[in-house]
PDB file of C-alpha atoms and ligand atoms in Angstrom:
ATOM      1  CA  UNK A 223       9.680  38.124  62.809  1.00 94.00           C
ATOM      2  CA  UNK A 224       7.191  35.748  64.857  1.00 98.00           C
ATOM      3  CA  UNK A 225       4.131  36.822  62.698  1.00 98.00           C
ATOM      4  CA  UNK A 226       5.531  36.717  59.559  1.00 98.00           C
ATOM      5  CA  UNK A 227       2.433  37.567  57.028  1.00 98.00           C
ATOM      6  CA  UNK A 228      -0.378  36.100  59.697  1.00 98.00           C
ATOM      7  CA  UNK A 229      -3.394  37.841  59.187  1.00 98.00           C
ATOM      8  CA  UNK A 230      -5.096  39.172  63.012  1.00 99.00           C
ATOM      9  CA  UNK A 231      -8.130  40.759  63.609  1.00 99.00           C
ATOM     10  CA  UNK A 232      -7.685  42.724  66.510  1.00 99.00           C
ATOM     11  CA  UNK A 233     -10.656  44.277  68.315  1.00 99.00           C
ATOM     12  CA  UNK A 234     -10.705  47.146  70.777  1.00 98.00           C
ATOM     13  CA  UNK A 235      -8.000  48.480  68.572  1.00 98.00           C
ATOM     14  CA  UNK A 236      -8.065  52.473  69.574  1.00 98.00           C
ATOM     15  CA  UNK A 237      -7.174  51.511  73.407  1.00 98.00           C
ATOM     16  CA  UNK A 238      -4.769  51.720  75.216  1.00 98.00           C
ATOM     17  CA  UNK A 239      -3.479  48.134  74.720  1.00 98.00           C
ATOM     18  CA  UNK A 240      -5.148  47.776  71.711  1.00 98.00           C
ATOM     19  CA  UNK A 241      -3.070  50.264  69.940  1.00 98.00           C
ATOM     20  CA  UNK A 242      -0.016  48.876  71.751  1.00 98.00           C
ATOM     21  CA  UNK A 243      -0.803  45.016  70.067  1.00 98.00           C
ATOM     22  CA  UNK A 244      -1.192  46.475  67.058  1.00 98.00           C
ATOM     23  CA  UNK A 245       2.132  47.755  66.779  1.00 98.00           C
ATOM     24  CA  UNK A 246       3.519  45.167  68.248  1.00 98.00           C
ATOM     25  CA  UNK A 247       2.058  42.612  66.029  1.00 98.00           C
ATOM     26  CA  UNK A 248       2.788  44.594  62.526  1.00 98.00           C
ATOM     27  CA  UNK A 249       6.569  44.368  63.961  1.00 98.00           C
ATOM     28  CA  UNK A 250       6.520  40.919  63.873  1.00 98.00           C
ATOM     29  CA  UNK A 251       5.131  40.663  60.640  1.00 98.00           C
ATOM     30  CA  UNK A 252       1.583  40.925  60.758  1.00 98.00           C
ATOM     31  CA  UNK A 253      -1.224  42.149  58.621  1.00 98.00           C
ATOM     32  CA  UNK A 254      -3.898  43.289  61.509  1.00 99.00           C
ATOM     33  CA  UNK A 255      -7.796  44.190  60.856  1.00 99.00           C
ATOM     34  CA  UNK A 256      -7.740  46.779  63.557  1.00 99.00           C
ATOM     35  CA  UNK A 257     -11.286  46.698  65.558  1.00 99.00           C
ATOM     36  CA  UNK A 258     -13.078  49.686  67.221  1.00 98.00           C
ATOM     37  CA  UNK A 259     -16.258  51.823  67.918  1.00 98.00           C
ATOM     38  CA  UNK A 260     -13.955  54.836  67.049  1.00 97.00           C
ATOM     39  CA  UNK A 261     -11.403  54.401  64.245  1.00 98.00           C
ATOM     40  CA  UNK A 262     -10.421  57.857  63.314  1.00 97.00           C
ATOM     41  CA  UNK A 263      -6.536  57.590  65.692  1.00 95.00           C
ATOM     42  CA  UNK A 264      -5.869  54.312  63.315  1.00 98.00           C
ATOM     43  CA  UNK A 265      -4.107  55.329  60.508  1.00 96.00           C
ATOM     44  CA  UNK A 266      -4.727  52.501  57.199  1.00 98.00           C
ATOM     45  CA  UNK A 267      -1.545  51.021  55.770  1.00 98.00           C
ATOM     46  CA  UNK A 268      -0.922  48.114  53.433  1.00 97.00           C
ATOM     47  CA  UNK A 269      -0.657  46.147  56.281  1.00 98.00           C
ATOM     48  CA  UNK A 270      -3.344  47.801  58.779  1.00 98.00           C
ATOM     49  CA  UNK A 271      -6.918  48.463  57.982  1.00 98.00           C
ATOM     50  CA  UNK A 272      -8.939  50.102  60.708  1.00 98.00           C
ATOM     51  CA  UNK A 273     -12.660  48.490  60.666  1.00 98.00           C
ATOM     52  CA  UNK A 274     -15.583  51.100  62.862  1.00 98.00           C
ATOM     53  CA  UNK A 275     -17.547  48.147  64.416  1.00 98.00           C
ATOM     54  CA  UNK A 276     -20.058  47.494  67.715  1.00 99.00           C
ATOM     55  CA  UNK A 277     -19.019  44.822  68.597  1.00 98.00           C
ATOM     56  CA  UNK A 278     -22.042  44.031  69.911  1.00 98.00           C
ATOM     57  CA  UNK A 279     -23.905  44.200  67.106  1.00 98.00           C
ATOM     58  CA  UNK A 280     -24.385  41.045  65.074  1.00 98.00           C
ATOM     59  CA  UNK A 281     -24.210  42.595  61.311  1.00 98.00           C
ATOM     60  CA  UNK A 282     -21.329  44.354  62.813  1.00 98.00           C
ATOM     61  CA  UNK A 283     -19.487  42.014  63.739  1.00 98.00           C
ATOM     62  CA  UNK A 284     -20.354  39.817  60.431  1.00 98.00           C
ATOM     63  CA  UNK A 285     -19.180  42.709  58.942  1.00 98.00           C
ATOM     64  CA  UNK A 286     -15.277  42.939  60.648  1.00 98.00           C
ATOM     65  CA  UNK A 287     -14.010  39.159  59.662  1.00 98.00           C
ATOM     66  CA  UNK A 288     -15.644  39.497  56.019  1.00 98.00           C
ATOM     67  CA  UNK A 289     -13.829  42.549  55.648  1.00 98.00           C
ATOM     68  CA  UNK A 290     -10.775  41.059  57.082  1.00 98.00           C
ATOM     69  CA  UNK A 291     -10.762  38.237  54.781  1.00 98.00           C
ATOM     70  CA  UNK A 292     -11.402  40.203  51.647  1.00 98.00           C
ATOM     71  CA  UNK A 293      -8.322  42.771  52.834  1.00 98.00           C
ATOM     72  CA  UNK A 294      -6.199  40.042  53.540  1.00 98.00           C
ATOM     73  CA  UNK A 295      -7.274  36.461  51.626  1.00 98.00           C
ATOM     74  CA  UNK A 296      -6.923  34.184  55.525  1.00 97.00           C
ATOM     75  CA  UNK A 297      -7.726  34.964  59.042  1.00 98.00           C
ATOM     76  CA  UNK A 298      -5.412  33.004  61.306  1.00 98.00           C
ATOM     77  CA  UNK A 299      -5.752  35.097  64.467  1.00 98.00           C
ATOM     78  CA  UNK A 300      -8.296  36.936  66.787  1.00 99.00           C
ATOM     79  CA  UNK A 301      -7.389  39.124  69.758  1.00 99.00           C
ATOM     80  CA  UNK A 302     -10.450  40.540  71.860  1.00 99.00           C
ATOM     81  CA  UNK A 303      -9.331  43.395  73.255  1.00 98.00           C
ATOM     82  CA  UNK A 304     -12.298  45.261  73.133  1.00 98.00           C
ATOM     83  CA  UNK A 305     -14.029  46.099  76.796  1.00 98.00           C
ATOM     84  CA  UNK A 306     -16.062  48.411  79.194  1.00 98.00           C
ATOM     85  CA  UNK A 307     -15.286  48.865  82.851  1.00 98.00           C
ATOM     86  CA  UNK A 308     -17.462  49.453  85.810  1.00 98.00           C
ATOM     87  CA  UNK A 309     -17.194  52.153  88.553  1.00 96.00           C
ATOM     88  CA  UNK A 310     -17.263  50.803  92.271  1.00 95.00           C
ATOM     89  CA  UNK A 311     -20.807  50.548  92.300  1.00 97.00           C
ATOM     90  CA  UNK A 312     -22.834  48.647  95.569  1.00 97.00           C
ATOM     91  CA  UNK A 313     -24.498  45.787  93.651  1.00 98.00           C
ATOM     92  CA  UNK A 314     -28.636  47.402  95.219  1.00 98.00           C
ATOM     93  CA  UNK A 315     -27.198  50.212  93.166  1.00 98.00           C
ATOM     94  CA  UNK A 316     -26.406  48.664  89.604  1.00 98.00           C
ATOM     95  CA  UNK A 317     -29.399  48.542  87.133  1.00 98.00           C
ATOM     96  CA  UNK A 318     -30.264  45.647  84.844  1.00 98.00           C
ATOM     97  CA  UNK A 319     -29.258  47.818  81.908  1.00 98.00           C
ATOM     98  CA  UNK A 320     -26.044  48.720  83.096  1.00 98.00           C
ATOM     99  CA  UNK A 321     -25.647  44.869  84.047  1.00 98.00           C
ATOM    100  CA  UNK A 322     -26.865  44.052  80.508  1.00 98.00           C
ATOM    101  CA  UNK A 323     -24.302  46.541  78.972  1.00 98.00           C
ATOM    102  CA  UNK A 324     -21.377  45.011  80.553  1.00 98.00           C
ATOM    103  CA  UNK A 325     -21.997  41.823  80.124  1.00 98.00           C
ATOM    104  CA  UNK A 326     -22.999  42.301  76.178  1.00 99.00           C
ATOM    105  CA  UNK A 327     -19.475  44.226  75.680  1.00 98.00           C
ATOM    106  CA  UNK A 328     -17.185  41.988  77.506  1.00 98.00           C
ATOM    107  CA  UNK A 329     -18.621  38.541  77.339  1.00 99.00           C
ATOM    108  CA  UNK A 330     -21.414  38.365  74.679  1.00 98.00           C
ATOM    109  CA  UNK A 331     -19.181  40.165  72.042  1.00 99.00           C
ATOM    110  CA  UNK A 332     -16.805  37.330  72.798  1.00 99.00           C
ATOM    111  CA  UNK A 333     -19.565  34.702  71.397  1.00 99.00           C
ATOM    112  CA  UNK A 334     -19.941  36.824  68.120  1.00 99.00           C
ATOM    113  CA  UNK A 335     -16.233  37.075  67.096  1.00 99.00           C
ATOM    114  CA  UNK A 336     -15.395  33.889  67.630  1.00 99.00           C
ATOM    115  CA  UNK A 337     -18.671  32.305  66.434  1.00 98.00           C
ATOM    116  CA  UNK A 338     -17.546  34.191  62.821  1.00 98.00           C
ATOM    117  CA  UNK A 339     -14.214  33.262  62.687  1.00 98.00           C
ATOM    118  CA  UNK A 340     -14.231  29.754  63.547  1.00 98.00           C
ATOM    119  CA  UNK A 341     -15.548  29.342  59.889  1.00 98.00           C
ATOM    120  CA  UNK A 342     -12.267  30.724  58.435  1.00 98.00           C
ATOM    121  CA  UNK A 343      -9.925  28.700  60.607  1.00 98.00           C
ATOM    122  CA  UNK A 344     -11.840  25.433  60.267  1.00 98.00           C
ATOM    123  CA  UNK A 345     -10.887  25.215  56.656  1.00 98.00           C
ATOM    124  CA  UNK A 346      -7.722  26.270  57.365  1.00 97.00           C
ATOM    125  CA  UNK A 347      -7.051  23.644  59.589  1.00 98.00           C
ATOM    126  CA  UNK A 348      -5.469  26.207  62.174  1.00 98.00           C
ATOM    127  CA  UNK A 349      -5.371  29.617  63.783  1.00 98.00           C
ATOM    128  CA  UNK A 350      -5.590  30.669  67.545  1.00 99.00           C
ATOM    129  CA  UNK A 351      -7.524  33.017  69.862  1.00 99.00           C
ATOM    130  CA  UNK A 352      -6.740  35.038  72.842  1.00 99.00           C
ATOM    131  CA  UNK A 353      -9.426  36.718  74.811  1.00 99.00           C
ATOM    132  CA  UNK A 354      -8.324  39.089  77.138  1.00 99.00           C
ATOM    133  CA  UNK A 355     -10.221  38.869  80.882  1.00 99.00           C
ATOM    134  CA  UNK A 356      -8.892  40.308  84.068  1.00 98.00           C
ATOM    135  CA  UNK A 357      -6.960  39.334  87.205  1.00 98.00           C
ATOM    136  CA  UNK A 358      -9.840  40.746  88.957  1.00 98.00           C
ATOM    137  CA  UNK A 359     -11.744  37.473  88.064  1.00 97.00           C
ATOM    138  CA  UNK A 360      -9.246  35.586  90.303  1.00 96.00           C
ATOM    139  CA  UNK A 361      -8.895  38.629  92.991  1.00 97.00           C
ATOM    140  CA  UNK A 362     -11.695  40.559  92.970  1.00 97.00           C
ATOM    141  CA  UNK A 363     -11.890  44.248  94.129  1.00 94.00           C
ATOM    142  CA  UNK A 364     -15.594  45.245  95.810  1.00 96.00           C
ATOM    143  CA  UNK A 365     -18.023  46.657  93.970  1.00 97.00           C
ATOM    144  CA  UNK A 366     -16.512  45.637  90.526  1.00 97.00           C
ATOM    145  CA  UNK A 367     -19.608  42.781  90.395  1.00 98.00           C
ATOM    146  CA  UNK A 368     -20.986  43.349  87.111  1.00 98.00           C
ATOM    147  CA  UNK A 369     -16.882  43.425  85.473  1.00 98.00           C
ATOM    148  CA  UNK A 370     -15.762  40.768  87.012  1.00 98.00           C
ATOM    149  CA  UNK A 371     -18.679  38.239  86.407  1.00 98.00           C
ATOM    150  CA  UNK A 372     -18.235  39.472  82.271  1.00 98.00           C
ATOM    151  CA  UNK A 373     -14.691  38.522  82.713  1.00 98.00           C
ATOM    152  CA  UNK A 374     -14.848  35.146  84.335  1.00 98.00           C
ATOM    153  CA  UNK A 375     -17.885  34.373  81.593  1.00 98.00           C
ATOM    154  CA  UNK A 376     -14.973  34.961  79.232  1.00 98.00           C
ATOM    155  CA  UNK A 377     -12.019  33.263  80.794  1.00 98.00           C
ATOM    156  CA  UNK A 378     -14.980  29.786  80.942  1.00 98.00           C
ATOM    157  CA  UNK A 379     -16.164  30.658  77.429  1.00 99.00           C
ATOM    158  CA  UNK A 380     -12.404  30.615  76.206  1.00 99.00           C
ATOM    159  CA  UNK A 381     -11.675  27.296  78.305  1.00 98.00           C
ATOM    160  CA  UNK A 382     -14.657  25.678  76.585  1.00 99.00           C
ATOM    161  CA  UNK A 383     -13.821  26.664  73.188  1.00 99.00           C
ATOM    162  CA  UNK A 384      -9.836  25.569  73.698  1.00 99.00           C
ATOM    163  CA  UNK A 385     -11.553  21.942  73.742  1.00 98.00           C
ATOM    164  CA  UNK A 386     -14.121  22.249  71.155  1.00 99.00           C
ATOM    165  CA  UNK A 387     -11.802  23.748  69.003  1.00 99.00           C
ATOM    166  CA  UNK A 388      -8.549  21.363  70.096  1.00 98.00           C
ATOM    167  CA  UNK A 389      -8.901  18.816  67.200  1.00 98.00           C
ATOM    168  CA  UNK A 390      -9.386  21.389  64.294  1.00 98.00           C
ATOM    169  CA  UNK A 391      -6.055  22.908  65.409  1.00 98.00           C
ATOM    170  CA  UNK A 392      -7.324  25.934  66.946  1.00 99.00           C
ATOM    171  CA  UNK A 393      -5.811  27.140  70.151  1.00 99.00           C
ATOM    172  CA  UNK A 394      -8.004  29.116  72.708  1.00 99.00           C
ATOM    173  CA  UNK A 395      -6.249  31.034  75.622  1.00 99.00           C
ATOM    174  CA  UNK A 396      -6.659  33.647  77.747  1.00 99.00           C
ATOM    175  CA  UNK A 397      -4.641  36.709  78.819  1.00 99.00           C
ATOM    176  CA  UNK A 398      -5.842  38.597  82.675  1.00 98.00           C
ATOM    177  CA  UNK A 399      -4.364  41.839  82.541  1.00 98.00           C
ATOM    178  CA  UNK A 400      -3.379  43.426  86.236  1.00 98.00           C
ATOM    179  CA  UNK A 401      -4.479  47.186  86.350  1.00 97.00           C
ATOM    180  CA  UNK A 402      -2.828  48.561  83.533  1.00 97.00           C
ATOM    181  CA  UNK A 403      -1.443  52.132  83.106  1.00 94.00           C
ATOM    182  CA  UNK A 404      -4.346  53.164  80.339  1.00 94.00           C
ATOM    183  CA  UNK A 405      -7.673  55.329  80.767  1.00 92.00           C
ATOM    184  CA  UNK A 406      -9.776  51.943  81.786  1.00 95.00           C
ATOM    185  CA  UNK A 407      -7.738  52.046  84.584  1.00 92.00           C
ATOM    186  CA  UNK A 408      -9.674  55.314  86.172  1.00 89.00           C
ATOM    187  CA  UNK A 409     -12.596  54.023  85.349  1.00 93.00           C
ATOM    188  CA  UNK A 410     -12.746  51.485  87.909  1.00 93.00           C
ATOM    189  CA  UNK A 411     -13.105  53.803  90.750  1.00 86.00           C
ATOM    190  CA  UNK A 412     -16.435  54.794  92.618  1.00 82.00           C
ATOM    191  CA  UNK A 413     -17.639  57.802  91.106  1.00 77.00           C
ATOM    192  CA  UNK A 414     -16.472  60.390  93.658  1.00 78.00           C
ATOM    193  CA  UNK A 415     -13.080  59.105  94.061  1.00 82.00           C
ATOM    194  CA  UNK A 416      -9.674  60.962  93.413  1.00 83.00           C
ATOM    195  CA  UNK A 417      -8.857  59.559  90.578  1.00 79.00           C
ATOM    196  CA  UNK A 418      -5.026  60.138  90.754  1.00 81.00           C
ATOM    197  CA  UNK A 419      -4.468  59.047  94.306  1.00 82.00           C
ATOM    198  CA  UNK A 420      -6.874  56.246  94.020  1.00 84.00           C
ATOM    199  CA  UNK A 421      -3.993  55.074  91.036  1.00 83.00           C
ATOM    200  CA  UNK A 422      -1.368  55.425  93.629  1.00 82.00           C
ATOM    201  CA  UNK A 423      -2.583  54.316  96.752  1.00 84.00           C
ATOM    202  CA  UNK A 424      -5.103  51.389  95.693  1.00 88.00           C
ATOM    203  CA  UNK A 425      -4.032  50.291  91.872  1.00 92.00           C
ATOM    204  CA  UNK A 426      -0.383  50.232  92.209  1.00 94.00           C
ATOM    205  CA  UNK A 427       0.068  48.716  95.502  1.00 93.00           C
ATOM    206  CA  UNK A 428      -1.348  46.278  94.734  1.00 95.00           C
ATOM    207  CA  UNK A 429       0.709  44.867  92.434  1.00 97.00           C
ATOM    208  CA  UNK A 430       3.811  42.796  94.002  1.00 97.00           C
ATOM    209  CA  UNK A 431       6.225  43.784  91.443  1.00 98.00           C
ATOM    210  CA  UNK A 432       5.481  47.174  92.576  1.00 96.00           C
ATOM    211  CA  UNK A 433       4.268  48.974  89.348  1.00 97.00           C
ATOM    212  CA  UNK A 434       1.301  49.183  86.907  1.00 97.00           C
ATOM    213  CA  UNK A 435       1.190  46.651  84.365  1.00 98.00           C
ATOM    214  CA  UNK A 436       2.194  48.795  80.986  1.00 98.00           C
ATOM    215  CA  UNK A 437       0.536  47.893  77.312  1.00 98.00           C
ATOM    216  CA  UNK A 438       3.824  46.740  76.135  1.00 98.00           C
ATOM    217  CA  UNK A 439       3.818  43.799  79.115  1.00 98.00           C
ATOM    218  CA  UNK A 440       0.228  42.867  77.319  1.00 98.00           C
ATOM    219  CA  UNK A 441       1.472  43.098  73.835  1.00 98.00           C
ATOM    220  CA  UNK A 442       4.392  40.896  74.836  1.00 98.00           C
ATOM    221  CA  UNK A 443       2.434  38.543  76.028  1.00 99.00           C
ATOM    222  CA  UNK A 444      -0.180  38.160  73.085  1.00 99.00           C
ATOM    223  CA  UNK A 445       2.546  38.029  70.438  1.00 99.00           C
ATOM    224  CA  UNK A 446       4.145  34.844  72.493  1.00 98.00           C
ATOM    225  CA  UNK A 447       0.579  33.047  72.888  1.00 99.00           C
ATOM    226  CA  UNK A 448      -0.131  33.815  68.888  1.00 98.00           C
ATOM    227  CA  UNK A 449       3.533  32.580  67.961  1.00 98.00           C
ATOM    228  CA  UNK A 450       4.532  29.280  66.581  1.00 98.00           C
ATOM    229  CA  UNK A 451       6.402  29.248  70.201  1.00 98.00           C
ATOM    230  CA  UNK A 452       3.329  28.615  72.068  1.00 98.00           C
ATOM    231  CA  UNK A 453       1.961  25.557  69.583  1.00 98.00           C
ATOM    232  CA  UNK A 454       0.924  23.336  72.233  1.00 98.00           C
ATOM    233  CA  UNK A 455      -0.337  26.057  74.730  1.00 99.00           C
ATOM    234  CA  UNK A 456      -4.188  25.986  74.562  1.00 99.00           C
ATOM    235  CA  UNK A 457      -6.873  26.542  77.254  1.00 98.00           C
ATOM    236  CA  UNK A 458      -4.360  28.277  79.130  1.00 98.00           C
ATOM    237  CA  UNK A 459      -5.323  31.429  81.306  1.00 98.00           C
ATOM    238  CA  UNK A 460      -2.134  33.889  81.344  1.00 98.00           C
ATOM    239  CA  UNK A 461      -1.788  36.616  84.658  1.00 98.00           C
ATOM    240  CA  UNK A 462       0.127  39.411  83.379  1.00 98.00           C
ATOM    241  CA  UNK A 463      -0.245  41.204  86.654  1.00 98.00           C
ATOM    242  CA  UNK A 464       3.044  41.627  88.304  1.00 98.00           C
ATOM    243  CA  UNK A 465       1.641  39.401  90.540  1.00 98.00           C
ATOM    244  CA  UNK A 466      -1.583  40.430  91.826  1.00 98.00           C
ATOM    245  CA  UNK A 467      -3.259  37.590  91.416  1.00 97.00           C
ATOM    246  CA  UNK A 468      -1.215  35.774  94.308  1.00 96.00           C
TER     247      UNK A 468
HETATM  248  N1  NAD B 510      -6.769  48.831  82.073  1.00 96.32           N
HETATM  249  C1  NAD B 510      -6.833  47.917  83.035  1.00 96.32           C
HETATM  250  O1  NAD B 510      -6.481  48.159  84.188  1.00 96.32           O
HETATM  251  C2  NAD B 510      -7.344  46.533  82.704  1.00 96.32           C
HETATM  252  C3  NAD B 510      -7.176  45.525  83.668  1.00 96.32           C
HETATM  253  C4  NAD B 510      -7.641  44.238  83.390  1.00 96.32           C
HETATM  254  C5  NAD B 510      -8.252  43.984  82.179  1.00 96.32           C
HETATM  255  N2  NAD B 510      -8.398  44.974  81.260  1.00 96.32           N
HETATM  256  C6  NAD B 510      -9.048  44.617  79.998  1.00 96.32           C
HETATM  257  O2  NAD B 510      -8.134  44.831  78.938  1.00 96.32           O
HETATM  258  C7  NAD B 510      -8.828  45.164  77.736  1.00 96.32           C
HETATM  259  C8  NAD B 510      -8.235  46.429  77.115  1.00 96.32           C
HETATM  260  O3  NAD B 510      -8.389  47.492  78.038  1.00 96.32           O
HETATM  261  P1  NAD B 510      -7.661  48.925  77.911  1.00 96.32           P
HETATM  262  O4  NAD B 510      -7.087  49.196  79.232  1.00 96.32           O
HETATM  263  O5  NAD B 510      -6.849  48.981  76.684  1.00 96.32           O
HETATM  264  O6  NAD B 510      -8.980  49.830  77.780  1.00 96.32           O
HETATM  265  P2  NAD B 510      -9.358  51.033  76.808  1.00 96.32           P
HETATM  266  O7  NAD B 510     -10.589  51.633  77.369  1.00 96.32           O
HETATM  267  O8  NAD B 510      -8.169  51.891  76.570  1.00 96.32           O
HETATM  268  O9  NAD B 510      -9.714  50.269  75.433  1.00 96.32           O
HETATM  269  C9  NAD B 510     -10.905  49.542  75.247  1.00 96.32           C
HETATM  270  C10 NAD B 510     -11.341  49.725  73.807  1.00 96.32           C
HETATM  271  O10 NAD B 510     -12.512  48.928  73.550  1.00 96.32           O
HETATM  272  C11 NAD B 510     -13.342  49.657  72.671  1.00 96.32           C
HETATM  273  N3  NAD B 510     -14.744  49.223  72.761  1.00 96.32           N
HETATM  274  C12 NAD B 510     -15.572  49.325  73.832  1.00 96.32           C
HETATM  275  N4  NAD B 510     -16.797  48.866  73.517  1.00 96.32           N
HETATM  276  C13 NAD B 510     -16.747  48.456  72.219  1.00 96.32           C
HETATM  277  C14 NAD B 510     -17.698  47.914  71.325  1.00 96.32           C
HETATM  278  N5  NAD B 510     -18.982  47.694  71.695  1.00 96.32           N
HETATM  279  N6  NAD B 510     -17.315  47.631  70.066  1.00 96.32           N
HETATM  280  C15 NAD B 510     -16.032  47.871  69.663  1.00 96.32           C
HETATM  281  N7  NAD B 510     -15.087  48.383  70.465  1.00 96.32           N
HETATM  282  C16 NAD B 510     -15.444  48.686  71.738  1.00 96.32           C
HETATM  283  C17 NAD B 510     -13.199  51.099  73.150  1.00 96.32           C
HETATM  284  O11 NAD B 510     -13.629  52.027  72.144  1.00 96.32           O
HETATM  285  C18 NAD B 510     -11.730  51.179  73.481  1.00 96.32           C
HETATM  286  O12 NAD B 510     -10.958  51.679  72.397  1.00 96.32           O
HETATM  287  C19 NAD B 510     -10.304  45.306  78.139  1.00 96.32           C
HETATM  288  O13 NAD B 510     -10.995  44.123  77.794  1.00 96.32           O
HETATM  289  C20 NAD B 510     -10.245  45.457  79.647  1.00 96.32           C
HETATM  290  O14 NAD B 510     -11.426  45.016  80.287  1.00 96.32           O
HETATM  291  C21 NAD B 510      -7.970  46.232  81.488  1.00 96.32           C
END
């Protein structure tokens, strides 16, 4: 057990690697606060509790840790899982609000968690964040513009917190998913593309290792970066990509 009675709050909960982490994570031990617009797949335990939230919405999001806190007496970990994806869209053909959506979902959301948790962990004199970003922010695909600047807003927004946070004992890092085997995934394609055949012939060749990257590789990789094994690993941006970042 590597989470032994650590209390997560894990947003974007319902997805496809959401759902994955959450499992994961009560395996090792956990007690999760599990995070999503839609809540009705999560199914409440003693250690689970499902919280409905918009994460984009401030009272919301106040909301999710207080919860959390009262379920669970101590929040030592947050996992952001929670994110939109763009279709392939020419950038004269994306709108402000569609911009504005993207960016509020995948970056500003970011700022809200971790804004209300910091509280908790400060006078607890530990506790560690992972937000999850993308491998396109290091290779990115055309047309993805709106995506990709949310993610790299998130992967500098973790990097700055990992030293604000480094002398109360709070650890900041980042995980960049590869395309991952989940419905995002055919999302991500212009709107009149085959969907299945785009999966094929664009997604997974482009990974190296010569698949897509599943839920479980995320999962994995979150419960090592919230573990006592990764104590001195902060700022740190983590590809789990199968090498498509190279
Ligand atoms: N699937 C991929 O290929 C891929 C690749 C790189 C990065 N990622 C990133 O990984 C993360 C998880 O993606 P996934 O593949 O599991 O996607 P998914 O679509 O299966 O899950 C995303 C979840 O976020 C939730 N969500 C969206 N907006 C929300 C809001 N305002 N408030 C609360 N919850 C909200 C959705 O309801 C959904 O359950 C995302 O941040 C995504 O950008 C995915």
């Amino acid at each position: 057990m590597r989470l032994q009675d650590e209390v997560f709050v894990i947003t974007g909960a319902t997805g496809g690697m959401g759902k994955e982490t959450c499992k994961r994570f009560l395996e090792e031990g956990a007690y999760v606060a599990a995070v999503d617009l839609n809540i009705d797949q999560l199914e409440e335990s003693e250690r689970l509790v499902p919280i409905a939230a918009d994460l984009t919405n401030e009272q919301d999001v106040v909301k999710v840790f207080t919860k959390a806190n009262q379920t669970f007496g101590r929040i030592d970990g947050l996992i952001n899982m929670a994110g939109i994806a763009q279709s392939a869209t020419p950038i004269e053909e994306v709108s402000l609000k569609d911009w504005e959506k993207i960016i509020s979902v995948n970056a500003t959301s970011l700022f809200l968690t971790c804004r209300e948790v910091v509280p908790y962990m400060k006078n607890q004199g530990e506790g560690v964040i992972v937000n999850i970003a993308s491998i396109s922010m290091v290779r990115p695909r055309p047309g993805l513009n709106a995506y990709i600047a949310s993610k790299g807003a998130g992967v500098s927004f973790s990097q700055a917190l990992a030293i604000e946070l480094a002398e109360h004992g709070i650890r900041v890092n980042v995980v960049n998913p590869g395309p991952a085997d989940t419905n995002m995934l055919s999302q991500f394609s212009s709107r009149d593309a085959d969907i299945e055949s785009t999966k094929e012939s664009i997604f997974k060749k482009s990974v190296p290792l010569g698949r897509l990257i599943k839920p479980i590789d995320i999962a994995s990789s979150l419960v090592y970066l919230c573990s006592k094994e990764a104590a001195i690993v902060t700022g740190s941006v983590l590809n789990v990509d199968g090498g498509r970042g190279i």
